Coordinates of C-alpha atoms in Angstrom, one line a residue:
X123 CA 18.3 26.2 -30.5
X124 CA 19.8 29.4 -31.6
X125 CA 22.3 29.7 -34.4
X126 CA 24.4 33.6 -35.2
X127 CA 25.7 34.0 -37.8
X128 CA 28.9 36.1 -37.3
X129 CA 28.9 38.2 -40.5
X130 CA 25.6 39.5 -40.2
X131 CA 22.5 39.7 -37.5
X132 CA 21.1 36.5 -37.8
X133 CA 19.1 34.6 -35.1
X134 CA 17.4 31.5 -36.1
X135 CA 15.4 29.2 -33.3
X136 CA 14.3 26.0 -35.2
X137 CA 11.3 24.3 -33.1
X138 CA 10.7 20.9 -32.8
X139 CA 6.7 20.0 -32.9
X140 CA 4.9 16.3 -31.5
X141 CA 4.9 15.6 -35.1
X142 CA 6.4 14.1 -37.2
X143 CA 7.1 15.7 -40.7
X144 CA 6.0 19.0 -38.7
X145 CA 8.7 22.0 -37.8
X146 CA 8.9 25.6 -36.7
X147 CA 11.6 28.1 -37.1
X148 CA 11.5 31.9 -35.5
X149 CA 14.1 34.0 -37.0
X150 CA 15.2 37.7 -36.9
X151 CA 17.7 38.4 -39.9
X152 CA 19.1 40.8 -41.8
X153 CA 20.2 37.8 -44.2
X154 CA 19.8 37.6 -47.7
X155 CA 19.0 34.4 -49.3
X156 CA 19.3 32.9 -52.4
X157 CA 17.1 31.2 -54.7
X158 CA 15.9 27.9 -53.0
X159 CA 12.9 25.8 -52.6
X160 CA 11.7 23.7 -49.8
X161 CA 9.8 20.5 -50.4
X162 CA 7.1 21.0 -47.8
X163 CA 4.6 23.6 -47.1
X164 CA 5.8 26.8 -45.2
X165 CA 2.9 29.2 -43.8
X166 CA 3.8 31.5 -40.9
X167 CA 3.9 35.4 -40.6
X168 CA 6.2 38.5 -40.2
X169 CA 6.4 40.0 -36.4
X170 CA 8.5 42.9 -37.6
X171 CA 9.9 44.3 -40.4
X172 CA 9.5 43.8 -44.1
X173 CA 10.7 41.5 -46.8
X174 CA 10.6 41.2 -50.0
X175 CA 11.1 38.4 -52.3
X176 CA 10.5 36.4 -55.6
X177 CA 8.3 34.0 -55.6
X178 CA 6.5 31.3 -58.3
X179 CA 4.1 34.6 -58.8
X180 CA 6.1 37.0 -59.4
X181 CA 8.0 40.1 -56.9
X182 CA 5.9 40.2 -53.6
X183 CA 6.0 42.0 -50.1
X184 CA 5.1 41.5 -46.5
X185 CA 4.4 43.3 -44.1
X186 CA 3.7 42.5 -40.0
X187 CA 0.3 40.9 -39.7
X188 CA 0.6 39.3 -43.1
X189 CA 0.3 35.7 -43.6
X190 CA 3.0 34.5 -45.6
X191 CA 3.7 31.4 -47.5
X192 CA 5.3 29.1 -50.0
X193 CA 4.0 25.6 -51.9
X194 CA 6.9 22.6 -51.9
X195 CA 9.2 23.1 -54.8
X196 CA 8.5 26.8 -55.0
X197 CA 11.6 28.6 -55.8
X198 CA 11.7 31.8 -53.6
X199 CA 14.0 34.3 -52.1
X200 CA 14.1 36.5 -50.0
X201 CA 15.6 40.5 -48.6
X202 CA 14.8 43.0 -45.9
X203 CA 12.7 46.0 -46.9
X204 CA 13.0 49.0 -45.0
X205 CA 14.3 48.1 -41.5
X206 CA 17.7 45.9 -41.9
X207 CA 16.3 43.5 -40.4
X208 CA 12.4 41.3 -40.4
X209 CA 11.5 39.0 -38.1
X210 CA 8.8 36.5 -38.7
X211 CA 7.4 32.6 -37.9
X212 CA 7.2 29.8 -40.1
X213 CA 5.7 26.5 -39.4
X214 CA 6.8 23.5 -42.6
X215 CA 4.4 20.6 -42.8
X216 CA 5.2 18.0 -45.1
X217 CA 3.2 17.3 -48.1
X218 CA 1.9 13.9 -47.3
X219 CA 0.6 14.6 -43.5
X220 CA -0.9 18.0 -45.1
X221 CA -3.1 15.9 -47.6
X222 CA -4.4 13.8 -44.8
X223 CA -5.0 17.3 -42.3
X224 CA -6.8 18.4 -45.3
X225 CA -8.3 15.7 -47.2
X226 CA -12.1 16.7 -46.1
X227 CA -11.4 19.8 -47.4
X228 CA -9.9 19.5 -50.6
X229 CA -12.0 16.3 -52.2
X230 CA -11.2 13.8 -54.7
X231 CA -7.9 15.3 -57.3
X232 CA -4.4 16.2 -57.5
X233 CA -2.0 18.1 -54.9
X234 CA -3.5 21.4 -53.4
X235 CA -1.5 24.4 -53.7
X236 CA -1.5 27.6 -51.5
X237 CA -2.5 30.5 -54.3
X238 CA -1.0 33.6 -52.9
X239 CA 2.4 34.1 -51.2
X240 CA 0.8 37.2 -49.1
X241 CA -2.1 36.7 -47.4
X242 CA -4.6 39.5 -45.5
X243 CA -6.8 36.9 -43.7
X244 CA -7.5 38.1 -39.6
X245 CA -8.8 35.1 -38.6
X246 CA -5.8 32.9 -40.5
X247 CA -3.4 35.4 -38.4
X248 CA -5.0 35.2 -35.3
X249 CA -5.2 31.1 -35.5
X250 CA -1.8 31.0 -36.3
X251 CA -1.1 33.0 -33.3
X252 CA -3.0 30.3 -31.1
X253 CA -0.9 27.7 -33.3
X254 CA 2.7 29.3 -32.7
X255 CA 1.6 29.8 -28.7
X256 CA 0.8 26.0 -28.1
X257 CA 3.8 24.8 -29.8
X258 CA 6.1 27.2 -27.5
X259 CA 4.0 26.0 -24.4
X260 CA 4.9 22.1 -25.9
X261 CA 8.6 23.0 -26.2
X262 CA 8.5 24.7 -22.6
X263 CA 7.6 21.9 -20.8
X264 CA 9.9 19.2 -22.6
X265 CA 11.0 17.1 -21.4
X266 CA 7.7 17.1 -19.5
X267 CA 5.6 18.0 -22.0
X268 CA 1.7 16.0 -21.1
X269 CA -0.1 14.7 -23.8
X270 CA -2.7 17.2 -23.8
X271 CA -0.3 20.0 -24.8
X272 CA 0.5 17.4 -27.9
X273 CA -3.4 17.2 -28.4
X274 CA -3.7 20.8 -28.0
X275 CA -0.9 21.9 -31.0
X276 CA -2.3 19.0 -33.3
X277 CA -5.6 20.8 -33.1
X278 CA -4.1 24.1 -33.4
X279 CA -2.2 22.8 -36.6
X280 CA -5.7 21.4 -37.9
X281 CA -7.8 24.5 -37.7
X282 CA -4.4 26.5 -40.0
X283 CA -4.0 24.2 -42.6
X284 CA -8.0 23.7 -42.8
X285 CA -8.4 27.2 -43.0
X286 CA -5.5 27.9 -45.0
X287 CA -6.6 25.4 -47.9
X288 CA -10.2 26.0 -47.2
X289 CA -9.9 29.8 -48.2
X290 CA -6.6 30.1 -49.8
X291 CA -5.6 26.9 -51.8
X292 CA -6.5 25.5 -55.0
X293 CA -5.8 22.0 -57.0
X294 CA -2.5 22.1 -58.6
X295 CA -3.0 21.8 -62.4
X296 CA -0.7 20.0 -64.5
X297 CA 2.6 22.2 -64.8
X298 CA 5.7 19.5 -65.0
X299 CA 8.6 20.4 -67.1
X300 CA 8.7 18.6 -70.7
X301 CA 10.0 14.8 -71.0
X302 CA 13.2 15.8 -71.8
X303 CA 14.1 18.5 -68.9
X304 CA 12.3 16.0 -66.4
X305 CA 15.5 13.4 -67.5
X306 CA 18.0 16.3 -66.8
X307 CA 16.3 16.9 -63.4
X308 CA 16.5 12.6 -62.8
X309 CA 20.1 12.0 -63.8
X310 CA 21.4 15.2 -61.5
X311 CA 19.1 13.8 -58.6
X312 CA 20.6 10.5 -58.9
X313 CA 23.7 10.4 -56.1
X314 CA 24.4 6.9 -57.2
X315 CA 26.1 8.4 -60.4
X316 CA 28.9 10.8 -61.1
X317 CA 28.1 14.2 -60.9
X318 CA 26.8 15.0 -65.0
X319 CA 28.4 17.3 -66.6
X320 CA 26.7 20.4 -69.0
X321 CA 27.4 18.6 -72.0
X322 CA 26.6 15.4 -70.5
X323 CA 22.8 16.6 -69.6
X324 CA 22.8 18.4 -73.0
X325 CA 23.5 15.0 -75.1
X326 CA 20.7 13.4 -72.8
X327 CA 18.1 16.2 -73.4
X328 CA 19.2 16.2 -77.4
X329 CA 20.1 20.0 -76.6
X330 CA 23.0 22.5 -77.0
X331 CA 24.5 23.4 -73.5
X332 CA 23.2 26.6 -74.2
X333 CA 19.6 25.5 -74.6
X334 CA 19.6 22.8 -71.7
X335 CA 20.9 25.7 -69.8
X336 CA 18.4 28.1 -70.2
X337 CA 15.4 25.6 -70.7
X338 CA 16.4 23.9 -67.5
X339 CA 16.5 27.6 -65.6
X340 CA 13.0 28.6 -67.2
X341 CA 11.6 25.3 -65.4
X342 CA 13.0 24.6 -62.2
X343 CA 13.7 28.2 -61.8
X344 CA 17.2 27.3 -61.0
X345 CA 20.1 26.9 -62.9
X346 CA 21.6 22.6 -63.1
X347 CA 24.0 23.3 -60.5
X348 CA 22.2 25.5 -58.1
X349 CA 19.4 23.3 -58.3
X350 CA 21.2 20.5 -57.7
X351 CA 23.0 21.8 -53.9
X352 CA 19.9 22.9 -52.9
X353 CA 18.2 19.4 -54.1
X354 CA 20.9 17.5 -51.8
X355 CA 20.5 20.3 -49.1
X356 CA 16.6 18.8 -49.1
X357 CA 17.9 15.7 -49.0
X358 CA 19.7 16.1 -46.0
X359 CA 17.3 17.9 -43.7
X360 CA 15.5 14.5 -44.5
X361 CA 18.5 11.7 -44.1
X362 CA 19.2 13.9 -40.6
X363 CA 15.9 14.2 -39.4
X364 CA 15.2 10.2 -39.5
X365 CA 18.6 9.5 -37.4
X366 CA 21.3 9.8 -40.2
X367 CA 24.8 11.5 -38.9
X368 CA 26.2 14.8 -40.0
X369 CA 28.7 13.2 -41.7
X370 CA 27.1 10.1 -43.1
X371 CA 24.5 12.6 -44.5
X372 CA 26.8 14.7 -46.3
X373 CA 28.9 11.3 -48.3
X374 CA 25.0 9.7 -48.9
X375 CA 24.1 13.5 -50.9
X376 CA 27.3 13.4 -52.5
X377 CA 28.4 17.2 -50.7
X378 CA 32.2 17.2 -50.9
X379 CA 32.5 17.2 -46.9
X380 CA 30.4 18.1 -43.9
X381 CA 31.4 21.4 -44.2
X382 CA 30.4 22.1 -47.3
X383 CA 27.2 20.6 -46.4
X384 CA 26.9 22.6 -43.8
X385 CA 27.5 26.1 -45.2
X386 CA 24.8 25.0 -48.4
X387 CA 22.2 24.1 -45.3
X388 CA 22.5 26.7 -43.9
X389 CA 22.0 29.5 -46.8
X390 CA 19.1 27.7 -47.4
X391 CA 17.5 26.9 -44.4
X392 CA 18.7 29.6 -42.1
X393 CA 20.3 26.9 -39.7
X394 CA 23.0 24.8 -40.0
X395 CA 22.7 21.2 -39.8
X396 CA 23.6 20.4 -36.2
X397 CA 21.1 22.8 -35.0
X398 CA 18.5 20.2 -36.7
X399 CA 19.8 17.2 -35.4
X400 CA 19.2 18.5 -31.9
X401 CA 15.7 19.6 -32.7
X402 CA 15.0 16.1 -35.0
X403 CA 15.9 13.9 -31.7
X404 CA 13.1 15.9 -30.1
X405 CA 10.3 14.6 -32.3

């Protein structure tokens, strides 16, 4: 599944994995993205090239060899440094099958979190290697893939996210936004209602626009509306994965039309929406 992007070099593969809740992508860009968050864990690393991005600790780099990563609902970005283009691997798992690959780990407490966006771990690197080959020899052989190729990523994907939490991951203390901002965040996140306005979500919070505004930003690390299309973007990749139509997912998130849809997904994600439908019907 390959998706160019016209304006720029952008060649994104997203990889369907035996699990579900559990996808790849392999991308070589010279695409800048936006603020955005993901609501799963991403761990991977870069092949070629640099990048540099924001990330909920501050301006970071990469470079080939390091592991990189980002925690659901991190708010990242994300350029090329040096050579126009980076290239690199990224595996998402979502946050509920993570807790049970790692529950052994991790004990008895809240939500683990990965602590470093950049990390030098040779071992980490070279089981991620190992993780990334098995999944391509799964995809290779669809749509006569044998169930020890299945047996042989899910142990692959194990032995990462064990070590990754193991050495690299913490319990998540208690961060969420105040009372107030959290009923901003709920009323835009409900698609049952009319889109809020500024001064709507300002009479809610008991705040000027100006100070929802920037209270809101300093939380989520998003403006309300950016936060917002990339919310329903997340929303999507889930309504599409689980059988939901292009189109019937774009009117359930309230996007204007499939295209509009579309072009959000794709700043986001790297891939437009149809390119995940193909690689959802595959899990």
């Amino acid at each position: 599944m390959v998706r160019v992007l016209p304006h720029m070099q952008h060649v994104a593969r997203v990889i369907a994995s035996p699990l579900k809740g559990v996808y790849s992508t392999h991308i070589d860009s010279a695409q800048q993205f936006g603020r955005h968050w993901h609501d799963t864990y991403g761990f991977g690393f870069l092949e070629y090239g640099a990048q540099e991005w924001f990330s909920g600790r501050g301006i970071v780099r990469g470079y080939p060899g390091d592991v990189i990563s980002i925690n659901p609902g991190e708010v990242h970005d994300g350029r090329p440094l040096g050579p126009p283009t980076r290239r690199w691997r990224i595996i998402y798992v979502d946050v509920d099958l993570m807790t049970t690959l790692t529950a052994s780990e991790r004990g008895a407490g809240g939500r683990a979190e990965i602590t470093s966006p950049v990390i030098k771990d040779a071992m980490l690197f070279r089981i991620l290697q190992r993780l990334f080959s098995r999944l391509e020899r799964w995809n290779n052989r669809k749509p006569h893939a044998q169930p020890v190729d299945s047996l042989a990523f899910e142990e692959a994907l194990v032995a990462s996210c064990v070590r990754l939490m193991a050495r690299h991951g913490a319990t998540r203390s208690s961060d969420a936004p105040s009372r107030d901002l959290q009923q901003v965040g709920e009323r835009l996140a409900d698609d049952s209602a009319r889109c809020p306005s500024l001064a709507d979500l300002a009479r809610l919070a008991g705040l000027s626009r100006y100070q929802v505004l920037r209270r809101f930003e300093r939380a989520y690390g998003l403006p309300p509306h950016a936060w917002l299309l990339r919310r329903r973007a997340e929303r999507a990749r889930v309504l599409i994965r689980d059988g939901c139509t292009l189109a019937a997912a774009a009117l359930e998130t309230g996007f204007a039309d499939q295209s509009h849809m579309t072009r959000v997904f794709a700043r986001q994600f790297g891939f437009t929406p149809g390119a995940w439908r193909r690689v959802a019907r595959l899990q």
